[in-house]
Coordinates of C-alpha atoms and ligand atoms in Angstrom, one line a residue:
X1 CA 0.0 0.0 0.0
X2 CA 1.2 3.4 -0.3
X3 CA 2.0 5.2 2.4
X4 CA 1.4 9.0 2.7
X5 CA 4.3 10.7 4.2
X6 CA 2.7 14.1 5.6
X7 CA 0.9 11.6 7.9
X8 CA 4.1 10.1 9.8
X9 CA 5.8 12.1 12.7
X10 CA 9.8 11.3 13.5
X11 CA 9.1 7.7 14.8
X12 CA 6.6 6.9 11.8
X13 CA 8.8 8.4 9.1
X14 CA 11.8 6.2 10.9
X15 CA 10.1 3.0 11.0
X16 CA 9.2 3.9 7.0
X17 CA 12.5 4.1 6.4
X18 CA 13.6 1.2 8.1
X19 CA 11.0 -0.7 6.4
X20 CA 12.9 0.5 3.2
X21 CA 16.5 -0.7 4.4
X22 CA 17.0 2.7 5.3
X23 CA 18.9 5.0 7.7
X24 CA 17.3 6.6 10.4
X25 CA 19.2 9.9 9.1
X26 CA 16.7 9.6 6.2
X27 CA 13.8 10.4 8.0
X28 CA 15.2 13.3 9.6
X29 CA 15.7 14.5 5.6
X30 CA 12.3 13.6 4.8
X31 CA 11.0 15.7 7.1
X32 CA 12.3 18.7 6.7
X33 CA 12.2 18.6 3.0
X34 CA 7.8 17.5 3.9
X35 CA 7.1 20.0 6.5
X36 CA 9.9 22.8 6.2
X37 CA 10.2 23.1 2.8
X38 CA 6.9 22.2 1.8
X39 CA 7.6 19.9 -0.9
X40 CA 5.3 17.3 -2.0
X41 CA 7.7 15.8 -5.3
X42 CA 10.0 13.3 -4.1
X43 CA 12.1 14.5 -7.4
X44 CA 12.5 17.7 -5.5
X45 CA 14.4 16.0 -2.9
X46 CA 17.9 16.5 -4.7
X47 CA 20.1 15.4 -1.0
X48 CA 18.5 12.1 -1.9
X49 CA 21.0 9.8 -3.9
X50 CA 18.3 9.4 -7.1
X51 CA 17.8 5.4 -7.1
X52 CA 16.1 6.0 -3.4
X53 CA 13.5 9.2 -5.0
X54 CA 12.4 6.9 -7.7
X55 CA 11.8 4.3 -4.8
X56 CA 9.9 6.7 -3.1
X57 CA 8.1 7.7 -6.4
X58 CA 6.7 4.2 -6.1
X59 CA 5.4 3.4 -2.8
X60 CA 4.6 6.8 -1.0
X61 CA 2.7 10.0 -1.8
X62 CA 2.5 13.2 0.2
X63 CA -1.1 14.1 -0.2
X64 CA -2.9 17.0 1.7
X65 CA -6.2 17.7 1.6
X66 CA -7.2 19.1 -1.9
X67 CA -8.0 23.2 -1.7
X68 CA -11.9 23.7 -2.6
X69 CA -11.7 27.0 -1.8
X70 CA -9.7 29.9 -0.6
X71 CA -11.2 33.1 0.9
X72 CA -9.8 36.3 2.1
X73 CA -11.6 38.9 4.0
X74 CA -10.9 42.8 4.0
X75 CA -9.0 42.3 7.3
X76 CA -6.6 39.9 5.9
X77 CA -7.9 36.7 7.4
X78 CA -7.9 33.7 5.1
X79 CA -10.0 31.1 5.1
X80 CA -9.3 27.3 3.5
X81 CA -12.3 25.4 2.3
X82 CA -10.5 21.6 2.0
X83 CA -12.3 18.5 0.8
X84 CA -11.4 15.5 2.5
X85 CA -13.8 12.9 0.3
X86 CA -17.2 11.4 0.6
X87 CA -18.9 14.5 1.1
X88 CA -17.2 16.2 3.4
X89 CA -15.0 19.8 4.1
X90 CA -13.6 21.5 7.0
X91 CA -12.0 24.4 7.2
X92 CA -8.7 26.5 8.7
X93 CA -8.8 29.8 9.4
X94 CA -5.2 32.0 9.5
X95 CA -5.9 35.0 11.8
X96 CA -2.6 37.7 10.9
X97 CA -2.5 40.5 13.9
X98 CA 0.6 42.8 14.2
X99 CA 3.1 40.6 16.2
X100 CA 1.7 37.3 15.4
X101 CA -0.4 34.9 12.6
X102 CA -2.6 32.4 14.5
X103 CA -3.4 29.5 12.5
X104 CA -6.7 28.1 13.3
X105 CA -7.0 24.5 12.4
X106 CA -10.0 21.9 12.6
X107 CA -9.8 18.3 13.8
X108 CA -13.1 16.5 12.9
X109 CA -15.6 16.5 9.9
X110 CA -18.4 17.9 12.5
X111 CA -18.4 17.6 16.2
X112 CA -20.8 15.3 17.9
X113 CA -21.0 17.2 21.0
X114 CA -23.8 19.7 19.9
X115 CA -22.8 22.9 22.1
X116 CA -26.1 24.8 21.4
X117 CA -24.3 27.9 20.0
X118 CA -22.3 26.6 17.4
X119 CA -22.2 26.1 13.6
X120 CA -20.1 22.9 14.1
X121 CA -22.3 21.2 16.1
X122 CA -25.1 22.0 14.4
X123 CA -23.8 20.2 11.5
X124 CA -23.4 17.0 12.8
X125 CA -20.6 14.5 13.0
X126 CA -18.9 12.4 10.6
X127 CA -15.7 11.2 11.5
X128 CA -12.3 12.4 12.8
X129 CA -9.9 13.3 10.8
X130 CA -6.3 11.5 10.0
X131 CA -2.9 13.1 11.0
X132 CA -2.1 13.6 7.4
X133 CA -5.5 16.0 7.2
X134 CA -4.9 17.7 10.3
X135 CA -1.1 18.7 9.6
X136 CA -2.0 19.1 6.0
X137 CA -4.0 22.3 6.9
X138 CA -0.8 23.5 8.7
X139 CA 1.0 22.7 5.3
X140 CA -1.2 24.0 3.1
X141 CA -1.5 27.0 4.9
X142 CA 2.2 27.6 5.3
X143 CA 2.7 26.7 1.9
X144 CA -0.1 29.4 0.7
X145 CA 1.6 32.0 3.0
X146 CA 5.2 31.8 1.7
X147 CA 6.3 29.8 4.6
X148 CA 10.0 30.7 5.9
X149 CA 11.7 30.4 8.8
X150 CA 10.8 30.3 12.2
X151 CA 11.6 33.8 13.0
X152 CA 10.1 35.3 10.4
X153 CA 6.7 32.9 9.2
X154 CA 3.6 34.4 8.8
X155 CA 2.2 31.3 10.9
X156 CA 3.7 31.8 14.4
X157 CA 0.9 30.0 16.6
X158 CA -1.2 27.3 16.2
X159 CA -4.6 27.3 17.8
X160 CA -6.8 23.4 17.7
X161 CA -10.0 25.7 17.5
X162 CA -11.4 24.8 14.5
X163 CA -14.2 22.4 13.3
X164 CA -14.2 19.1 16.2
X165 CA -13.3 18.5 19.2
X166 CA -10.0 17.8 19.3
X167 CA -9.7 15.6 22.5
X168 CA -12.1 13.3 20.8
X169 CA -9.4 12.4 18.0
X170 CA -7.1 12.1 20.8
X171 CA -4.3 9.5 19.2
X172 CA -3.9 12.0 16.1
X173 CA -4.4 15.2 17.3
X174 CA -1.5 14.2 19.5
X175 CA 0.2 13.0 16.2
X176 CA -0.1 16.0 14.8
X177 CA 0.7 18.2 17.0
X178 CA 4.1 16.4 17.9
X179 CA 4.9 17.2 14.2
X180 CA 4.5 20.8 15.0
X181 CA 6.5 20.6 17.7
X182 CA 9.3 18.7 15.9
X183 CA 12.5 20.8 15.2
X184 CA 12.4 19.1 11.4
X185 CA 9.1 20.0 11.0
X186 CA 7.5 23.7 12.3
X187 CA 9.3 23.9 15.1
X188 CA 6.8 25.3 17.1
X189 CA 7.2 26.1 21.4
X190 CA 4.1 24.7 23.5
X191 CA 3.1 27.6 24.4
X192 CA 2.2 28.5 21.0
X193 CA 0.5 25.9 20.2
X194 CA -3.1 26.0 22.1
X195 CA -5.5 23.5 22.2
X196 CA -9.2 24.3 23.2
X197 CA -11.4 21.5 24.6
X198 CA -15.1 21.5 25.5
X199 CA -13.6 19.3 28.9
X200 CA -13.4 15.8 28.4
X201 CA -11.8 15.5 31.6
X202 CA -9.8 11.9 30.8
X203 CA -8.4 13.1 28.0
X204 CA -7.2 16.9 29.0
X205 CA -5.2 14.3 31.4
X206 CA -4.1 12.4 28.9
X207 CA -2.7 15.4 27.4
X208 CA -1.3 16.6 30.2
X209 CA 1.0 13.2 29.9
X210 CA 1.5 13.2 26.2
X211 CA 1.5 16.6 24.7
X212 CA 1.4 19.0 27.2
X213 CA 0.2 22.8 25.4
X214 CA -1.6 25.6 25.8
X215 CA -4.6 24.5 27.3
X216 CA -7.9 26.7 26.5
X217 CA -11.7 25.5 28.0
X218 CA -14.9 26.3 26.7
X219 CA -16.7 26.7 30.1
X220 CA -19.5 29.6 28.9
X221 CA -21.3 29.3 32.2
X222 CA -20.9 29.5 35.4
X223 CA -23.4 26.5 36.9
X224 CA -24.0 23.4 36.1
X225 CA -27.6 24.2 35.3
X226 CA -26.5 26.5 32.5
X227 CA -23.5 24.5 31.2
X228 CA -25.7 21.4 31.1
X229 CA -27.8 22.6 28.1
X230 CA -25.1 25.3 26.7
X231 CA -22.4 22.1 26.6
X232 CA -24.2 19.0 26.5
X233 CA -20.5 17.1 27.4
X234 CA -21.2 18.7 30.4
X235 CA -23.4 16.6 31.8
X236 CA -21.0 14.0 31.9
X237 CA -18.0 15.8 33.0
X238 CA -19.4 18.9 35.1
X239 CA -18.3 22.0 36.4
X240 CA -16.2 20.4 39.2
X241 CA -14.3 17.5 37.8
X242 CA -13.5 19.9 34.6
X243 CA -12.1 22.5 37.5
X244 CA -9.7 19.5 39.1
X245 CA -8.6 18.4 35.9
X246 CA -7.3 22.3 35.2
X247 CA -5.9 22.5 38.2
X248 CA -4.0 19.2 37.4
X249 CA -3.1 19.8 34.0
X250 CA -1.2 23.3 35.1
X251 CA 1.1 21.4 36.9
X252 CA 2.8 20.2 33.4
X253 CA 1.4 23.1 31.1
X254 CA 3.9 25.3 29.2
X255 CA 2.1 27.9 30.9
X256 CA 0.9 28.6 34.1
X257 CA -3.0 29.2 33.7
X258 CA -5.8 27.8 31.9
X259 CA -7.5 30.4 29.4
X260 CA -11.4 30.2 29.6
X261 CA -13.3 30.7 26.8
X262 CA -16.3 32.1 27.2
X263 CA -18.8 33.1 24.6
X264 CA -21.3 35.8 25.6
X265 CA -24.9 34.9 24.7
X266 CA -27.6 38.2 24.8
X267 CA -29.4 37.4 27.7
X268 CA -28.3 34.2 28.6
X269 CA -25.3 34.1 30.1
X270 CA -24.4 37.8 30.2
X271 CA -25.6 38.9 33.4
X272 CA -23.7 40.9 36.3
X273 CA -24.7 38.3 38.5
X274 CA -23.2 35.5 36.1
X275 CA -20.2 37.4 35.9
X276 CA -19.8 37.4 39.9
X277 CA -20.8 34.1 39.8
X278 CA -18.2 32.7 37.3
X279 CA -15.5 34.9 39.4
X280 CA -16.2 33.0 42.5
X281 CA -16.2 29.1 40.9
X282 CA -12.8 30.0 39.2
X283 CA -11.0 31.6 42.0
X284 CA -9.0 28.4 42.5
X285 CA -8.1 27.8 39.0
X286 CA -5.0 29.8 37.9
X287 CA -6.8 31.4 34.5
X288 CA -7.4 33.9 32.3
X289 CA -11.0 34.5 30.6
X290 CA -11.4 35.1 27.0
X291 CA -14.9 36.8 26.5
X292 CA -15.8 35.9 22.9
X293 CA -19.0 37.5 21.4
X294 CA -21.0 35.5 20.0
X295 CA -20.9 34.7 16.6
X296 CA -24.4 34.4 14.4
X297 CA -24.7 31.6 11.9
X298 CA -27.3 30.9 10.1
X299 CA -30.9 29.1 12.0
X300 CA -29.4 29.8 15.7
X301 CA -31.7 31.2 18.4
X302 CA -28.6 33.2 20.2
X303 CA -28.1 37.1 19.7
X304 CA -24.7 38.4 20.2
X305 CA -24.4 40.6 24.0
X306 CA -24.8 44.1 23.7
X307 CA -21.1 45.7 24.1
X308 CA -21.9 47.4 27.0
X309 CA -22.8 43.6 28.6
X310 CA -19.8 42.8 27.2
X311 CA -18.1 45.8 28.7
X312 CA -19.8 45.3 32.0
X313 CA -19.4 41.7 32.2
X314 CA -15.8 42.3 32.1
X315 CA -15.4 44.8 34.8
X316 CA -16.9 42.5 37.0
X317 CA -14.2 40.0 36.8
X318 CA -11.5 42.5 36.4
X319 CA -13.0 44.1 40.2
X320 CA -12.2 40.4 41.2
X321 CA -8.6 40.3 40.1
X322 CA -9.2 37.9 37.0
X323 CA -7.7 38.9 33.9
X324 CA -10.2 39.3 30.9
X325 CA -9.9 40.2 27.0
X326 CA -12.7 40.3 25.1
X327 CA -11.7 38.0 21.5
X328 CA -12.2 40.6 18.6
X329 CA -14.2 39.3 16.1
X330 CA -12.1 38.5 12.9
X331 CA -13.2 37.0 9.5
X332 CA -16.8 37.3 10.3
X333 CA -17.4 38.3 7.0
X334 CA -16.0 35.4 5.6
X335 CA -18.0 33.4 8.0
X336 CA -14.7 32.4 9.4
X337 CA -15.2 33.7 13.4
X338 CA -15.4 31.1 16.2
X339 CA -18.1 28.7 15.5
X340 CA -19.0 30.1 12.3
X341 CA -17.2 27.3 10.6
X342 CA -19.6 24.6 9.0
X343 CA -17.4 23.0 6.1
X344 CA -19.8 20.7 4.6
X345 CA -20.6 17.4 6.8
X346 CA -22.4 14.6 5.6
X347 CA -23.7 13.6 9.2
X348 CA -23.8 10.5 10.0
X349 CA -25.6 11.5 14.1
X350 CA -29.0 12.6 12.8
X351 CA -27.7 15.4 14.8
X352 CA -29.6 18.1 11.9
X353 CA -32.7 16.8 12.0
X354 CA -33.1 16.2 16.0
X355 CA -32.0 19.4 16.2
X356 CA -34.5 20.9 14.1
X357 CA -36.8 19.2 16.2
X358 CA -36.1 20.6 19.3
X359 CA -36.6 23.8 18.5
X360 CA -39.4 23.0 16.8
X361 CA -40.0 21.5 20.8
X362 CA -38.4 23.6 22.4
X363 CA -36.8 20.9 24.8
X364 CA -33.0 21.6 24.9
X365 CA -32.4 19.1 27.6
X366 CA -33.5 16.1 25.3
X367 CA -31.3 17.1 23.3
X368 CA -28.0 17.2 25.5
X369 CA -28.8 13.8 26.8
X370 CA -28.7 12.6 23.1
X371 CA -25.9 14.3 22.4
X372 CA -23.9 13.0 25.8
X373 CA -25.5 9.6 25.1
X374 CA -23.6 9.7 21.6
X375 CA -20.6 10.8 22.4
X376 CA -20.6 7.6 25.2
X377 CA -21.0 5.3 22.0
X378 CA -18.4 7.3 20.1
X379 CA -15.8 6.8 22.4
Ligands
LIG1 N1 -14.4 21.9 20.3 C1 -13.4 22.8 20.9 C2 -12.7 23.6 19.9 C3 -13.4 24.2 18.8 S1 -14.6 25.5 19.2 C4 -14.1 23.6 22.0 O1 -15.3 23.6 22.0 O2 -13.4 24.3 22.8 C5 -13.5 26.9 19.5 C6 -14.1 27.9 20.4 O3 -15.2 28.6 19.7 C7 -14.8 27.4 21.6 O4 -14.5 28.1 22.7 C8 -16.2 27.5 21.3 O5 -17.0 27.4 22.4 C9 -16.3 28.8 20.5 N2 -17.5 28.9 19.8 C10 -18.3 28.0 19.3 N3 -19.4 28.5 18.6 C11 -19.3 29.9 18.7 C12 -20.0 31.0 18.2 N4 -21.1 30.8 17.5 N5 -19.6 32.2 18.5 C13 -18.4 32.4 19.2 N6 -17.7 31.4 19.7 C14 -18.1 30.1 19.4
LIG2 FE1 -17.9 20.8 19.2 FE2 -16.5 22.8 20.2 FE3 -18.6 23.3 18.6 FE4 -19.0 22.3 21.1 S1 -18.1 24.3 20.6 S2 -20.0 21.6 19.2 S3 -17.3 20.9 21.3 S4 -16.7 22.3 18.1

């Protein structure tokens, strides 16, 4: 069979090699001339004695996803539309800002744990996504960009924030991300690479063990009551656990906090009180908050907070000594802002038409059990 060489970190790329009669040395090649220099022709590859390319010619590709389409919005975000077959797209987002370029990459065809307020979930699941698509939007995207070096790259962090839930594609998120990490490779530190989880709590353990990043947590409520229908995942893992299992994770994190997301719904969970609220439950937690607001998509019942709720909301935790930003809205244009992003996912949950039936029924909590339920089979 042939194997496809953007999919392999160090140890898969040596055990290729070996498999070839190769030395180890050679992977080390292969990789940089993959992932630094963005090549994808083996004939390229001219530190290769020739007898070995043509080899390589025969039993490997390196295949990305293919480009469907490419987007730019007035404020310089891009957006990649990328088929990866039967049906399916998901997308990467790159986010350029004045001292940085945040890449924004997606790590399932859908997400099968149905957060209320986002595009992704509303789409459904299909299936996680291979290491070779997950680093290929990092190559495609580096490639598109002009790449270069380190220092001077337009991509200079990595953000899992995409399409998915990363945690759930655990074995090649963590794949992928060591290729980032890889000195051959992007060379990226962990503490720009962040990955943002909804809280399974066994696996942002798992992390901590394997691949210990940036950690970032959608938490978007401050009680259980709240986070339960916001977050379905959350009646599994609540408030609590997903609190211990920051605390724990901080003890092997590049960085010493947890940044919470939090996404500010008009009305919902915007509320002075809600504010004080989330300030007392994450007084333990070493943290930053990142206010995001709210990003419309098309057939969701949320409004976006009014910026003086935003404003206010803000102050609150600031009087109790928590750092806050607010995320600025970027690409929304280009539908490519936080949950905005809906690729095109051939579902294969049902997830669509439930939903459509609960608000038809109103009866959110249904919903979350079906969607926690799932996820219990899915894993
Ligand atoms: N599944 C992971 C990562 C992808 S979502 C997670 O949930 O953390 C990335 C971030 O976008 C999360 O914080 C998510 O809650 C937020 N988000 C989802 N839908 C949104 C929307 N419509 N507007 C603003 N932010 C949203
Ligand atoms: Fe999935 Fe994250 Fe969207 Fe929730 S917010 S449905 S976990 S992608």
């Amino acid at each position: 069979m042939t194997a496809n060489l953007l999919g392999l970190d160090s140890g898969g790329l040596r055990e290729f090699c070996a498999g070839l009669g190769e030395r180890p040395y050679r992977a080390q090649q292969l990789m940089r001339w993959i992932h630094r220099a963005g090549v994808d022709d083996f004939s390229a590859m001219t530190d290769i004695a020739r007898p070995l390319r043509e080899r390589l010619v025969q039993e490997a590709v390196i295949a990305a996803p293919r480009i469907v389409q490419e987007t730019t919005a007035p404020d310089g975000t891009r957006k990649w539309l990328l088929d990866v077959g039967t049906g399916n797209a998901i997308e990467t987002v790159f986010i350029p800002e004045t001292n940085r370029g945040t890449l924004c990459i997606s790590s399932q065809a859908g997400c099968a744990l149905a957060c209320t307020f986002c595009s992704t979930g509303h789409q459904g699941f299909n299936r996680n996504l291979t290491v070779a698509e997950i680093i290929g939007q990092l190559w495609i995207a580096n490639r598109a960009l002009g790449g270069g070096s380190v220092q001077d790259r337009p991509i200079s962090n990595v953000v899992m924030m995409g399409m998915g839930e990363p945690l759930a594609n655990f074995e090649s998120v963590v794949t992928a991300m060591q290729l980032m990490l890889d000195d051959n490779a992007y060379n990226l530190s962990r503490r720009r690479l962040t990955l943002s989880t909804s809280g399974l709590v066994p696996a942002i353990d798992r992390l901590r063990d394997a691949c210990p990043v940036a950690l970032a947590v959608s938490l978007h409520a401050p009680d259980d009551a709240l986070r339960d229908e916001l977050v379905p995942i959350n009646r599994k893992y609540p408030i609590k656990d997903l609190l211990a299992a920051c605390v724990r994770y901080i003890e092997k994190a590049p960085r010493d906090f947890v940044m919470f997301e939090y996404v500010l719904l008009d009305g919902v969970n915007d509320s002075v009180e809600q504010a004080r609220a989330l300030a007392r439950l994450v007084r333990r937690v070493p943290c930053k908050i990142n206010l995001i607001p709210f990003n419309p998509f098309p057939g969701t019942r949320y409004r976006r907070s009014a910026p003086q709720a935003v404003a206010r909301f803000r102050e609150v935790l600031m009087q109790a000594d928590l750092i806050a930003t607010v995320r600025k809205t970027r690409g929304d244009d280009i539908a490519a802002a936080c949950g905005q992003l809906a690729g095109q996912v051939q579902d294969k949950t049902r997830r669509k038409l439930r939903l459509q039936q609960r608000t038809a029924a109103g009866n959110g909590a249904a919903a979350g059990r079906a969607a926690t339920n799932e996820l219990e089979a899915a894993e």
